[in-house]
Amino acid sequence: DTEVTQTPKHLVMGMTNKKSLKCEQHMGHRAMYWYKQKAKKPPELMFVYSYEKLSINESVPSRFSPECPNSSLLNLHLHALQPEDSALYLCASSTRQVNEQFFGPGTRLTVL
Amino acid sequence: GQQVMQIPQYQHVQEGEDFTTYCNSSTTLSNIQWYKQRPGGHPVFLIQLVKSGEVKKQKRLTFQFEEAKKNSSLHITATQTTDVGTYFCAGQESYGNNRLAFGKGNQVVVIP
């Protein structure tokens, strides 16, 4: 299995909702990432997990809460989001933090 | 902090012609990676360059990492319609945080 999967593909939520994005990989990668990407912009790093521990938090607002339950799974819990949080949320993984990253197809999030 | 600049940001290329996209870092890099993102898709890893002066080829694509390990280029020959997309370079610094800093991307439109 050489891919990163993400669910759901699309998500529409209100500002008072709580939802979660899920990411899974079975390549044995020990680094996993969350990125946010706005249209026509580069991916913007949010969080990095290395060996299931949070190693980088790019000053992301607390309404985004990451979780790494095990080495294959990465979640992003969403609560009280704002319309400007609407974007494509990409998960990625790599063997280590210095190696090439494999991206999932993303979750397109719309906050109403 | 580390900055990675890409030029140009947009290119219209006639099918069959060659083009080059450039990536410049403000700091010395431990490695540079190139990704391609098709319209509506997710970034897909193309290559990683690690050594000073390294040149790598993938069919019609030639990647270079210059001696000082700050600049890189991607040259595509005989452009095809399948080359459409945005090409991102991403650099990792030599020391410290191992963050992958993405350039703003070069959006390529191929004219048949």
PDB file of C-alpha atoms in Angstrom:
ATOM      1  CA  ASP A   1       0.000   0.000   0.000  1.00  0.00           C
ATOM      2  CA  THR A   2       1.737   3.143  -1.197  1.00  0.00           C
ATOM      3  CA  GLU A   3      -0.870   5.775  -0.651  1.00  0.00           C
ATOM      4  CA  VAL A   4      -2.177   8.187   1.923  1.00  0.00           C
ATOM      5  CA  THR A   5      -5.936   8.169   2.305  1.00  0.00           C
ATOM      6  CA  GLN A   6      -8.071  10.968   3.683  1.00  0.00           C
ATOM      7  CA  THR A   7     -11.712  11.113   4.702  1.00  0.00           C
ATOM      8  CA  PRO A   8     -14.010  12.759   4.032  1.00  0.00           C
ATOM      9  CA  LYS A   9     -13.271  14.143   0.567  1.00  0.00           C
ATOM     10  CA  HIS A  10     -15.615  17.059   1.099  1.00  0.00           C
ATOM     11  CA  LEU A  11     -16.969  18.580   4.290  1.00  0.00           C
ATOM     12  CA  VAL A  12     -19.379  21.431   4.836  1.00  0.00           C
ATOM     13  CA  MET A  13     -19.789  22.611   8.397  1.00  0.00           C
ATOM     14  CA  GLY A  14     -21.254  25.457  10.348  1.00  0.00           C
ATOM     15  CA  MET A  15     -19.264  27.625  12.684  1.00  0.00           C
ATOM     16  CA  THR A  16     -20.684  25.874  15.752  1.00  0.00           C
ATOM     17  CA  ASN A  17     -20.081  22.327  14.548  1.00  0.00           C
ATOM     18  CA  LYS A  18     -17.445  19.866  15.685  1.00  0.00           C
ATOM     19  CA  LYS A  19     -16.001  17.596  13.029  1.00  0.00           C
ATOM     20  CA  SER A  20     -12.876  15.534  12.429  1.00  0.00           C
ATOM     21  CA  LEU A  21     -10.672  14.894   9.436  1.00  0.00           C
ATOM     22  CA  LYS A  22      -8.947  11.539   9.179  1.00  0.00           C
ATOM     23  CA  CYS A  23      -5.748  10.459   7.504  1.00  0.00           C
ATOM     24  CA  GLU A  24      -4.260   6.992   7.206  1.00  0.00           C
ATOM     25  CA  GLN A  25      -1.093   5.501   5.742  1.00  0.00           C
ATOM     26  CA  HIS A  26       0.279   1.965   5.816  1.00  0.00           C
ATOM     27  CA  MET A  27       3.727   2.636   4.430  1.00  0.00           C
ATOM     28  CA  GLY A  28       5.404   2.486   7.834  1.00  0.00           C
ATOM     29  CA  HIS A  29       6.145   6.203   7.717  1.00  0.00           C
ATOM     30  CA  ARG A  30       6.976   7.742  11.078  1.00  0.00           C
ATOM     31  CA  ALA A  31       6.389  11.407  10.212  1.00  0.00           C
ATOM     32  CA  MET A  32       2.927  12.737   9.410  1.00  0.00           C
ATOM     33  CA  TYR A  33       1.814  16.239   8.533  1.00  0.00           C
ATOM     34  CA  TRP A  34      -1.228  18.451   8.235  1.00  0.00           C
ATOM     35  CA  TYR A  35      -1.188  21.238   5.660  1.00  0.00           C
ATOM     36  CA  LYS A  36      -3.763  23.845   4.733  1.00  0.00           C
ATOM     37  CA  GLN A  37      -3.933  24.990   1.114  1.00  0.00           C
ATOM     38  CA  LYS A  38      -5.911  27.904  -0.225  1.00  0.00           C
ATOM     39  CA  ALA A  39      -6.628  28.201  -3.956  1.00  0.00           C
ATOM     40  CA  LYS A  40      -3.586  29.058  -6.064  1.00  0.00           C
ATOM     41  CA  LYS A  41      -1.323  29.063  -2.975  1.00  0.00           C
ATOM     42  CA  PRO A  42       1.311  26.622  -1.744  1.00  0.00           C
ATOM     43  CA  PRO A  43       0.565  24.152   1.054  1.00  0.00           C
ATOM     44  CA  GLU A  44       0.940  25.837   4.424  1.00  0.00           C
ATOM     45  CA  LEU A  45       2.302  23.631   7.201  1.00  0.00           C
ATOM     46  CA  MET A  46       0.111  23.319  10.295  1.00  0.00           C
ATOM     47  CA  PHE A  47       1.397  20.383  12.351  1.00  0.00           C
ATOM     48  CA  VAL A  48       4.098  17.715  12.220  1.00  0.00           C
ATOM     49  CA  TYR A  49       4.067  14.455  14.137  1.00  0.00           C
ATOM     50  CA  SER A  50       7.263  12.485  14.410  1.00  0.00           C
ATOM     51  CA  TYR A  51       7.101   9.016  15.958  1.00  0.00           C
ATOM     52  CA  GLU A  52       3.565   9.831  17.119  1.00  0.00           C
ATOM     53  CA  LYS A  53       4.660  12.903  19.039  1.00  0.00           C
ATOM     54  CA  LEU A  54       3.810  16.447  18.039  1.00  0.00           C
ATOM     55  CA  SER A  55       7.088  18.004  16.926  1.00  0.00           C
ATOM     56  CA  ILE A  56       5.935  21.153  15.142  1.00  0.00           C
ATOM     57  CA  ASN A  57       2.886  23.355  15.692  1.00  0.00           C
ATOM     58  CA  GLU A  58       3.034  26.347  13.398  1.00  0.00           C
ATOM     59  CA  SER A  59       1.114  28.599  15.807  1.00  0.00           C
ATOM     60  CA  VAL A  60      -2.179  27.169  14.603  1.00  0.00           C
ATOM     61  CA  PRO A  61      -5.327  28.457  16.384  1.00  0.00           C
ATOM     62  CA  SER A  62      -6.653  26.126  19.056  1.00  0.00           C
ATOM     63  CA  ARG A  63      -9.862  25.540  17.079  1.00  0.00           C
ATOM     64  CA  PHE A  64      -7.697  23.038  15.173  1.00  0.00           C
ATOM     65  CA  SER A  65      -6.621  20.122  17.346  1.00  0.00           C
ATOM     66  CA  PRO A  66      -4.416  17.345  15.950  1.00  0.00           C
ATOM     67  CA  GLU A  67      -4.231  13.821  17.261  1.00  0.00           C
ATOM     68  CA  CYS A  68      -2.029  10.867  16.343  1.00  0.00           C
ATOM     69  CA  PRO A  69      -3.604   7.734  17.851  1.00  0.00           C
ATOM     70  CA  ASN A  70      -0.976   5.420  16.342  1.00  0.00           C
ATOM     71  CA  SER A  71       1.753   5.378  13.710  1.00  0.00           C
ATOM     72  CA  SER A  72      -0.736   4.911  10.846  1.00  0.00           C
ATOM     73  CA  LEU A  73      -3.430   7.399  11.768  1.00  0.00           C
ATOM     74  CA  LEU A  74      -3.623  11.152  12.013  1.00  0.00           C
ATOM     75  CA  ASN A  75      -6.726  13.133  12.908  1.00  0.00           C
ATOM     76  CA  LEU A  76      -7.530  16.810  12.834  1.00  0.00           C
ATOM     77  CA  HIS A  77     -10.367  17.834  15.144  1.00  0.00           C
ATOM     78  CA  LEU A  78     -12.239  20.968  14.167  1.00  0.00           C
ATOM     79  CA  HIS A  79     -14.342  23.142  16.446  1.00  0.00           C
ATOM     80  CA  ALA A  80     -15.809  26.635  16.115  1.00  0.00           C
ATOM     81  CA  LEU A  81     -14.177  27.288  12.755  1.00  0.00           C
ATOM     82  CA  GLN A  82     -14.452  30.512  10.826  1.00  0.00           C
ATOM     83  CA  PRO A  83     -15.395  30.949   7.142  1.00  0.00           C
ATOM     84  CA  GLU A  84     -11.785  31.916   6.396  1.00  0.00           C
ATOM     85  CA  ASP A  85     -10.757  28.394   7.468  1.00  0.00           C
ATOM     86  CA  SER A  86     -12.359  27.057   4.295  1.00  0.00           C
ATOM     87  CA  ALA A  87      -9.570  25.395   2.323  1.00  0.00           C
ATOM     88  CA  LEU A  88      -8.134  22.105   1.128  1.00  0.00           C
ATOM     89  CA  TYR A  89      -6.643  20.228   4.086  1.00  0.00           C
ATOM     90  CA  LEU A  90      -3.841  17.928   3.049  1.00  0.00           C
ATOM     91  CA  CYS A  91      -2.292  15.143   5.028  1.00  0.00           C
ATOM     92  CA  ALA A  92       1.176  13.879   4.160  1.00  0.00           C
ATOM     93  CA  SER A  93       3.617  11.309   5.453  1.00  0.00           C
ATOM     94  CA  SER A  94       7.301  10.553   5.073  1.00  0.00           C
ATOM     95  CA  THR A  95       9.762   7.957   6.335  1.00  0.00           C
ATOM     96  CA  ARG A  96      11.453  10.660   8.385  1.00  0.00           C
ATOM     97  CA  GLN A  97      11.070  14.429   8.553  1.00  0.00           C
ATOM     98  CA  VAL A  98      13.888  15.014   6.071  1.00  0.00           C
ATOM     99  CA  ASN A  99      12.564  12.789   3.320  1.00  0.00           C
ATOM    100  CA  GLU A 100      10.086  13.214   0.491  1.00  0.00           C
ATOM    101  CA  GLN A 101       6.473  13.557   1.481  1.00  0.00           C
ATOM    102  CA  PHE A 102       3.550  11.577   0.151  1.00  0.00           C
ATOM    103  CA  PHE A 103       0.363  13.606   0.088  1.00  0.00           C
ATOM    104  CA  GLY A 104      -3.183  12.374   0.418  1.00  0.00           C
ATOM    105  CA  PRO A 105      -5.928  13.661  -1.886  1.00  0.00           C
ATOM    106  CA  GLY A 106      -7.106  16.164   0.727  1.00  0.00           C
ATOM    107  CA  THR A 107     -10.378  17.148   2.340  1.00  0.00           C
ATOM    108  CA  ARG A 108     -12.063  20.169   0.822  1.00  0.00           C
ATOM    109  CA  LEU A 109     -13.582  22.009   3.768  1.00  0.00           C
ATOM    110  CA  THR A 110     -16.232  24.698   3.537  1.00  0.00           C
ATOM    111  CA  VAL A 111     -17.213  26.601   6.672  1.00  0.00           C
ATOM    112  CA  LEU A 112     -20.524  28.412   6.454  1.00  0.00           C
TER     113      LEU A 112
ATOM    114  CA  GLY B   1      13.196  32.752   8.625  1.00  0.00           C
ATOM    115  CA  GLN B   2      13.775  30.614   5.614  1.00  0.00           C
ATOM    116  CA  GLN B   3      12.280  31.861   2.366  1.00  0.00           C
ATOM    117  CA  VAL B   4      11.989  30.003  -0.894  1.00  0.00           C
ATOM    118  CA  MET B   5      11.177  32.058  -3.956  1.00  0.00           C
ATOM    119  CA  GLN B   6      10.029  30.677  -7.281  1.00  0.00           C
ATOM    120  CA  ILE B   7      10.118  32.435 -10.607  1.00  0.00           C
ATOM    121  CA  PRO B   8       8.147  32.792 -12.697  1.00  0.00           C
ATOM    122  CA  GLN B   9       4.831  32.283 -10.913  1.00  0.00           C
ATOM    123  CA  TYR B  10       2.935  31.760 -14.155  1.00  0.00           C
ATOM    124  CA  GLN B  11       3.960  30.433 -17.540  1.00  0.00           C
ATOM    125  CA  HIS B  12       2.086  29.843 -20.756  1.00  0.00           C
ATOM    126  CA  VAL B  13       4.037  27.343 -22.818  1.00  0.00           C
ATOM    127  CA  GLN B  14       3.385  26.245 -26.390  1.00  0.00           C
ATOM    128  CA  GLU B  15       3.129  22.484 -26.746  1.00  0.00           C
ATOM    129  CA  GLY B  16       6.443  21.141 -27.981  1.00  0.00           C
ATOM    130  CA  GLU B  17       8.543  23.985 -26.571  1.00  0.00           C
ATOM    131  CA  ASP B  18      10.888  23.894 -23.584  1.00  0.00           C
ATOM    132  CA  PHE B  19      10.599  25.846 -20.351  1.00  0.00           C
ATOM    133  CA  THR B  20      12.445  26.314 -17.076  1.00  0.00           C
ATOM    134  CA  THR B  21      11.268  27.202 -13.607  1.00  0.00           C
ATOM    135  CA  TYR B  22      13.623  28.495 -10.918  1.00  0.00           C
ATOM    136  CA  CYS B  23      13.756  28.205  -7.174  1.00  0.00           C
ATOM    137  CA  ASN B  24      15.901  30.427  -4.929  1.00  0.00           C
ATOM    138  CA  SER B  25      16.424  30.079  -1.202  1.00  0.00           C
ATOM    139  CA  SER B  26      17.597  32.772   1.195  1.00  0.00           C
ATOM    140  CA  THR B  27      19.553  30.160   3.167  1.00  0.00           C
ATOM    141  CA  THR B  28      21.642  27.086   2.421  1.00  0.00           C
ATOM    142  CA  LEU B  29      19.512  23.985   2.094  1.00  0.00           C
ATOM    143  CA  SER B  30      20.141  20.403   3.152  1.00  0.00           C
ATOM    144  CA  ASN B  31      17.965  19.257   0.288  1.00  0.00           C
ATOM    145  CA  ILE B  32      15.414  20.534  -2.163  1.00  0.00           C
ATOM    146  CA  GLN B  33      12.320  18.702  -3.325  1.00  0.00           C
ATOM    147  CA  TRP B  34      10.078  19.279  -6.303  1.00  0.00           C
ATOM    148  CA  TYR B  35       6.367  18.539  -6.407  1.00  0.00           C
ATOM    149  CA  LYS B  36       3.739  18.774  -9.117  1.00  0.00           C
ATOM    150  CA  GLN B  37       0.088  19.528  -8.441  1.00  0.00           C
ATOM    151  CA  ARG B  38      -2.399  19.041 -11.239  1.00  0.00           C
ATOM    152  CA  PRO B  39      -5.525  21.246 -11.278  1.00  0.00           C
ATOM    153  CA  GLY B  40      -7.913  19.854  -8.670  1.00  0.00           C
ATOM    154  CA  GLY B  41      -5.288  17.415  -7.419  1.00  0.00           C
ATOM    155  CA  HIS B  42      -2.778  17.136  -4.621  1.00  0.00           C
ATOM    156  CA  PRO B  43       0.997  17.647  -4.637  1.00  0.00           C
ATOM    157  CA  VAL B  44       2.887  14.666  -6.002  1.00  0.00           C
ATOM    158  CA  PHE B  45       6.556  14.201  -5.232  1.00  0.00           C
ATOM    159  CA  LEU B  46       8.847  14.403  -8.278  1.00  0.00           C
ATOM    160  CA  ILE B  47      12.409  14.382  -6.978  1.00  0.00           C
ATOM    161  CA  GLN B  48      14.755  15.199  -4.135  1.00  0.00           C
ATOM    162  CA  LEU B  49      18.183  16.763  -4.672  1.00  0.00           C
ATOM    163  CA  VAL B  50      20.724  16.526  -1.882  1.00  0.00           C
ATOM    164  CA  LYS B  51      24.243  16.980  -3.241  1.00  0.00           C
ATOM    165  CA  SER B  52      25.923  20.210  -4.239  1.00  0.00           C
ATOM    166  CA  GLY B  53      25.864  20.548  -8.037  1.00  0.00           C
ATOM    167  CA  GLU B  54      23.551  17.566  -8.443  1.00  0.00           C
ATOM    168  CA  VAL B  55      21.737  17.030 -11.733  1.00  0.00           C
ATOM    169  CA  LYS B  56      18.983  14.462 -12.122  1.00  0.00           C
ATOM    170  CA  LYS B  57      16.904  13.566 -15.143  1.00  0.00           C
ATOM    171  CA  GLN B  58      13.476  12.008 -15.415  1.00  0.00           C
ATOM    172  CA  LYS B  59      12.646  11.550 -19.102  1.00  0.00           C
ATOM    173  CA  ARG B  60      11.936  15.118 -20.330  1.00  0.00           C
ATOM    174  CA  LEU B  61      12.536  16.702 -16.902  1.00  0.00           C
ATOM    175  CA  THR B  62      15.978  17.854 -15.736  1.00  0.00           C
ATOM    176  CA  PHE B  63      16.503  19.008 -12.173  1.00  0.00           C
ATOM    177  CA  GLN B  64      19.554  20.892 -10.940  1.00  0.00           C
ATOM    178  CA  PHE B  65      20.824  21.863  -7.500  1.00  0.00           C
ATOM    179  CA  GLU B  66      23.537  24.473  -7.760  1.00  0.00           C
ATOM    180  CA  GLU B  67      26.891  24.321  -5.976  1.00  0.00           C
ATOM    181  CA  ALA B  68      26.011  26.651  -3.091  1.00  0.00           C
ATOM    182  CA  LYS B  69      22.839  24.615  -2.371  1.00  0.00           C
ATOM    183  CA  LYS B  70      20.598  27.664  -2.412  1.00  0.00           C
ATOM    184  CA  ASN B  71      19.158  27.526  -5.913  1.00  0.00           C
ATOM    185  CA  SER B  72      17.519  24.891  -8.055  1.00  0.00           C
ATOM    186  CA  SER B  73      15.871  24.634 -11.418  1.00  0.00           C
ATOM    187  CA  LEU B  74      13.511  22.375 -13.299  1.00  0.00           C
ATOM    188  CA  HIS B  75      13.775  22.265 -17.083  1.00  0.00           C
ATOM    189  CA  ILE B  76      11.151  20.512 -19.183  1.00  0.00           C
ATOM    190  CA  THR B  77      11.732  19.797 -22.858  1.00  0.00           C
ATOM    191  CA  ALA B  78       9.151  19.177 -25.587  1.00  0.00           C
ATOM    192  CA  THR B  79       6.252  20.228 -23.377  1.00  0.00           C
ATOM    193  CA  GLN B  80       3.141  18.079 -23.518  1.00  0.00           C
ATOM    194  CA  THR B  81      -0.406  18.841 -22.419  1.00  0.00           C
ATOM    195  CA  THR B  82       0.121  16.448 -19.515  1.00  0.00           C
ATOM    196  CA  ASP B  83       2.721  18.859 -18.106  1.00  0.00           C
ATOM    197  CA  VAL B  84      -0.002  21.303 -17.103  1.00  0.00           C
ATOM    198  CA  GLY B  85      -0.103  22.033 -13.394  1.00  0.00           C
ATOM    199  CA  THR B  86       1.691  23.883 -10.660  1.00  0.00           C
ATOM    200  CA  TYR B  87       5.282  22.981  -9.900  1.00  0.00           C
ATOM    201  CA  PHE B  88       6.400  23.624  -6.330  1.00  0.00           C
ATOM    202  CA  CYS B  89       9.898  23.529  -5.010  1.00  0.00           C
ATOM    203  CA  ALA B  90      10.331  22.916  -1.301  1.00  0.00           C
ATOM    204  CA  GLY B  91      13.532  23.355   0.638  1.00  0.00           C
ATOM    205  CA  GLN B  92      14.725  21.981   3.945  1.00  0.00           C
ATOM    206  CA  GLU B  93      17.275  23.966   5.911  1.00  0.00           C
ATOM    207  CA  SER B  94      20.655  22.530   6.764  1.00  0.00           C
ATOM    208  CA  TYR B  95      20.206  22.887  10.481  1.00  0.00           C
ATOM    209  CA  GLY B  96      17.436  23.024  13.010  1.00  0.00           C
ATOM    210  CA  ASN B  97      13.808  22.370  12.432  1.00  0.00           C
ATOM    211  CA  ASN B  98      13.624  20.216   9.266  1.00  0.00           C
ATOM    212  CA  ARG B  99      10.616  22.208   8.094  1.00  0.00           C
ATOM    213  CA  LEU B 100       9.893  21.930   4.405  1.00  0.00           C
ATOM    214  CA  ALA B 101       9.423  25.474   3.098  1.00  0.00           C
ATOM    215  CA  PHE B 102       7.365  25.564  -0.081  1.00  0.00           C
ATOM    216  CA  GLY B 103       7.839  28.147  -2.772  1.00  0.00           C
ATOM    217  CA  LYS B 104       4.731  29.858  -4.149  1.00  0.00           C
ATOM    218  CA  GLY B 105       4.733  27.573  -7.168  1.00  0.00           C
ATOM    219  CA  ASN B 106       4.958  28.002 -10.913  1.00  0.00           C
ATOM    220  CA  GLN B 107       1.569  27.535 -12.560  1.00  0.00           C
ATOM    221  CA  VAL B 108       2.080  26.181 -16.065  1.00  0.00           C
ATOM    222  CA  VAL B 109      -0.556  26.365 -18.783  1.00  0.00           C
ATOM    223  CA  VAL B 110       0.150  24.439 -21.982  1.00  0.00           C
ATOM    224  CA  ILE B 111      -1.177  25.843 -25.227  1.00  0.00           C
ATOM    225  CA  PRO B 112      -1.993  23.074 -27.726  1.00  0.00           C
TER     226      PRO B 112
END
